[in-house]
CSV table of C-alpha atoms in Angstrom, one decimal:
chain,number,residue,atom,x,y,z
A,10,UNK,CA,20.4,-15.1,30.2
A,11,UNK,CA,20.5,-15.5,26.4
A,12,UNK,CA,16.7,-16.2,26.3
A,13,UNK,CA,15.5,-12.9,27.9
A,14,UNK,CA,18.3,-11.3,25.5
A,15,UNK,CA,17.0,-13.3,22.6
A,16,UNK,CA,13.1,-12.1,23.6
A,17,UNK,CA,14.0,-8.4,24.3
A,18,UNK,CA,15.2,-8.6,21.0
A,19,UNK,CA,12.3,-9.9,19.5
A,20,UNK,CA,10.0,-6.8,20.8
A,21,UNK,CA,11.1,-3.8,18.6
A,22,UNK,CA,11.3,-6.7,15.9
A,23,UNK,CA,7.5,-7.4,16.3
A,24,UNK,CA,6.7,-3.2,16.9
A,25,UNK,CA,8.0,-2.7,13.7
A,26,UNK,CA,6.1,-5.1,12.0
A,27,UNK,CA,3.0,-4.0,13.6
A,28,UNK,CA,4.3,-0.2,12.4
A,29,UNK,CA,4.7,-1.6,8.6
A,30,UNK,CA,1.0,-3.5,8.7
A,31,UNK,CA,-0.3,-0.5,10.1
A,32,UNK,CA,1.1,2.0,7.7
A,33,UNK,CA,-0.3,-0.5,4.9
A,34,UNK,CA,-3.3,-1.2,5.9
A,35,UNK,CA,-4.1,2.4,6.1
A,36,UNK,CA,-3.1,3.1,3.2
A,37,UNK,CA,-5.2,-0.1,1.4
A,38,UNK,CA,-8.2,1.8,3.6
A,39,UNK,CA,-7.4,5.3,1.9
A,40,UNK,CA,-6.7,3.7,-1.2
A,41,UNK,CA,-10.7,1.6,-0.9
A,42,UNK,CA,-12.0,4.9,0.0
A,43,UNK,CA,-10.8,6.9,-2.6
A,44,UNK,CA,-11.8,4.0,-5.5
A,45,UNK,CA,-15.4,4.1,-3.9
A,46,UNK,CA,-15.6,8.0,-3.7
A,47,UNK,CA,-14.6,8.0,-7.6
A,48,UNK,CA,-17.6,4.9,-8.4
A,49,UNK,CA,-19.7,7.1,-6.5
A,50,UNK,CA,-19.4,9.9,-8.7
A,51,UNK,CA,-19.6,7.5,-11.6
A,52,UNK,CA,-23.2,7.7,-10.8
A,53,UNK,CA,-23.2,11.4,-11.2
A,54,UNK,CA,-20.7,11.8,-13.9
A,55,UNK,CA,-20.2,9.2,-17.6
A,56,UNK,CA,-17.2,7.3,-16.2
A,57,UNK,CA,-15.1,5.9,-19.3
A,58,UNK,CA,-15.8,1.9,-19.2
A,59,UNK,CA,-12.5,1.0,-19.1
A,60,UNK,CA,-12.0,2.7,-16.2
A,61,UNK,CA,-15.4,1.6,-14.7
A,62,UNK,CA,-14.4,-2.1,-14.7
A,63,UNK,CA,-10.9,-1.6,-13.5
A,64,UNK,CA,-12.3,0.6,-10.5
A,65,UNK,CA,-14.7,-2.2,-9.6
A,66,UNK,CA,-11.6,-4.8,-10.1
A,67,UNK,CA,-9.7,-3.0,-7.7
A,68,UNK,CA,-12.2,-2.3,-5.6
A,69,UNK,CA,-13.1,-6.1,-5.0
A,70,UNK,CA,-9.3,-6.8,-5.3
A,71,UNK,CA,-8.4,-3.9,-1.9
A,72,UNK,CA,-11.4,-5.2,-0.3
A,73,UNK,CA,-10.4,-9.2,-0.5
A,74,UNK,CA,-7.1,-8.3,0.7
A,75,UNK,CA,-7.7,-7.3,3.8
A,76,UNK,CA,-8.6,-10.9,4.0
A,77,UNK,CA,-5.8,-13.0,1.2
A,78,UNK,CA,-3.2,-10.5,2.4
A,79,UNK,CA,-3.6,-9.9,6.1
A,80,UNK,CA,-0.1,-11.8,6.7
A,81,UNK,CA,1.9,-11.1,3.7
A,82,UNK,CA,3.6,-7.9,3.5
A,83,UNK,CA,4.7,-8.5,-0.1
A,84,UNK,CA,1.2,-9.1,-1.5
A,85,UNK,CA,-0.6,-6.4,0.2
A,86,UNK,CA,2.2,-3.6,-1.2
A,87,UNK,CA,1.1,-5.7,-4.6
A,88,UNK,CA,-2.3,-4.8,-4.2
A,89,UNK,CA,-1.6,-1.1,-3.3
A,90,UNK,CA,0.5,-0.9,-6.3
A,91,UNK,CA,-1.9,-2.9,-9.3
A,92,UNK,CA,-4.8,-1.0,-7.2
A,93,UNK,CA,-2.8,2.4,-7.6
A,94,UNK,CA,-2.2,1.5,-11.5
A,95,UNK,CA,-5.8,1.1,-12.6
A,96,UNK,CA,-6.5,4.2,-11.5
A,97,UNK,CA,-3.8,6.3,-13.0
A,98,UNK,CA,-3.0,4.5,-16.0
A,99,UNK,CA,-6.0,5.1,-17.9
A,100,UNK,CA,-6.6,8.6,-16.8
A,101,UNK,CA,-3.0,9.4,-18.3
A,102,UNK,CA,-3.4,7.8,-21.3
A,103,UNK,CA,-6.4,10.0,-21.8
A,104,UNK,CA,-5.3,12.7,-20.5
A,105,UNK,CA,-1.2,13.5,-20.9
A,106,UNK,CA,-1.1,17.0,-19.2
A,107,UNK,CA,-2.4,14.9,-15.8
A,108,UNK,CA,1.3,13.5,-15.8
A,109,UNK,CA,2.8,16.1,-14.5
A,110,UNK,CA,0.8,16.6,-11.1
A,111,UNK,CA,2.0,12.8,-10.8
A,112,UNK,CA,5.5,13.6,-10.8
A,113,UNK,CA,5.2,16.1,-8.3
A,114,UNK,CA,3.5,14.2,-6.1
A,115,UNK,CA,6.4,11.6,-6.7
A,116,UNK,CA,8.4,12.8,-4.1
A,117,UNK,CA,6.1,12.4,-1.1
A,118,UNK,CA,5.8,8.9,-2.7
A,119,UNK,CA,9.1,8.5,-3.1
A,120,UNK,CA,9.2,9.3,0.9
A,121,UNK,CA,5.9,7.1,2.0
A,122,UNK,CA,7.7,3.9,-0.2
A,123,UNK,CA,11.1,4.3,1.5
A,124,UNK,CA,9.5,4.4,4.7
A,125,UNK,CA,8.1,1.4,3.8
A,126,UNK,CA,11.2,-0.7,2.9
A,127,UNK,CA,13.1,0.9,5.9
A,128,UNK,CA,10.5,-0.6,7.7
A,129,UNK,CA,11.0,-4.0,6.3
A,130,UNK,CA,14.3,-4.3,6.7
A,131,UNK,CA,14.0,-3.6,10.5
A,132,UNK,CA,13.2,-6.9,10.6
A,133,UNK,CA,16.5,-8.9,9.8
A,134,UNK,CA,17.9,-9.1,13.7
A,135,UNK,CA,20.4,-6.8,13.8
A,136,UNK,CA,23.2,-7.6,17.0
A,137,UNK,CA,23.2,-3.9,19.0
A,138,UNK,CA,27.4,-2.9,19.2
A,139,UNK,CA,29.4,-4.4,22.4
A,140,UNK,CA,28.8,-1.9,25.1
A,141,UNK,CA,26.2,0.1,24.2
């Protein structure tokens, strides 16, 4: 009886796992896809060096960890956030005025990252109250 407790336990376990690799893994896809959109149009438009050669880093850095990071949560929310930082650093130290979009958009951020630990800590077992 405690084994086919201790396994029906372990299913929303696992689905929330598989909810948190999702959610991060789509956004390392959004976050590849926007970093290749923007190199695209450095073909079009003079992009800055600096920022040409942290694009391409975090380009090659998103794309390898779909492979480095497939079964680490900690180093693929890593890579989203150095990926993230090389491509807003620069364009706020240039440009000032382009911080305050960035804090407004803080809040769905704030929301997205929360999410995101909420779903990490669904993994610790957690014993359901007697009787319910």
């Amino acid at each position: 009886m405690n084994a086919s407790m201790q396994g029906s336990q372990a299913q929303p376990q696992g689905r929330w796992s598989k909810v948190e690799k999702v959610t991060s893994i789509c956004l390392l896809v959004v976050l590849a896809s926007f970093i290749g959109t923007r190199l695209a149009f450095a073909t079009v438009w003079e992009l800055p060096t600096l920022d040409l050669i942290l694009s391409i880093a975090a380009l090659v850095l998103v794309l390898a960890s779909f492979w480095f990071a497939r079964h680490r949560r900690s180093w693929r929310l890593w890579v989203i956030a150095l990926a993230s930082a090389t491509q807003i650093v620069p364009m706020v130290c240039r440009e000032p005025v382009l911080l305050f979009p960035l804090l407004a958009a803080a809040i769905p951020i704030a929301i997205v990252v929360g999410c995101l630990i909420a779903l990490s800590k669904k993994d610790s077992p957690v014993r359901p109250a007697p009787g319910s």
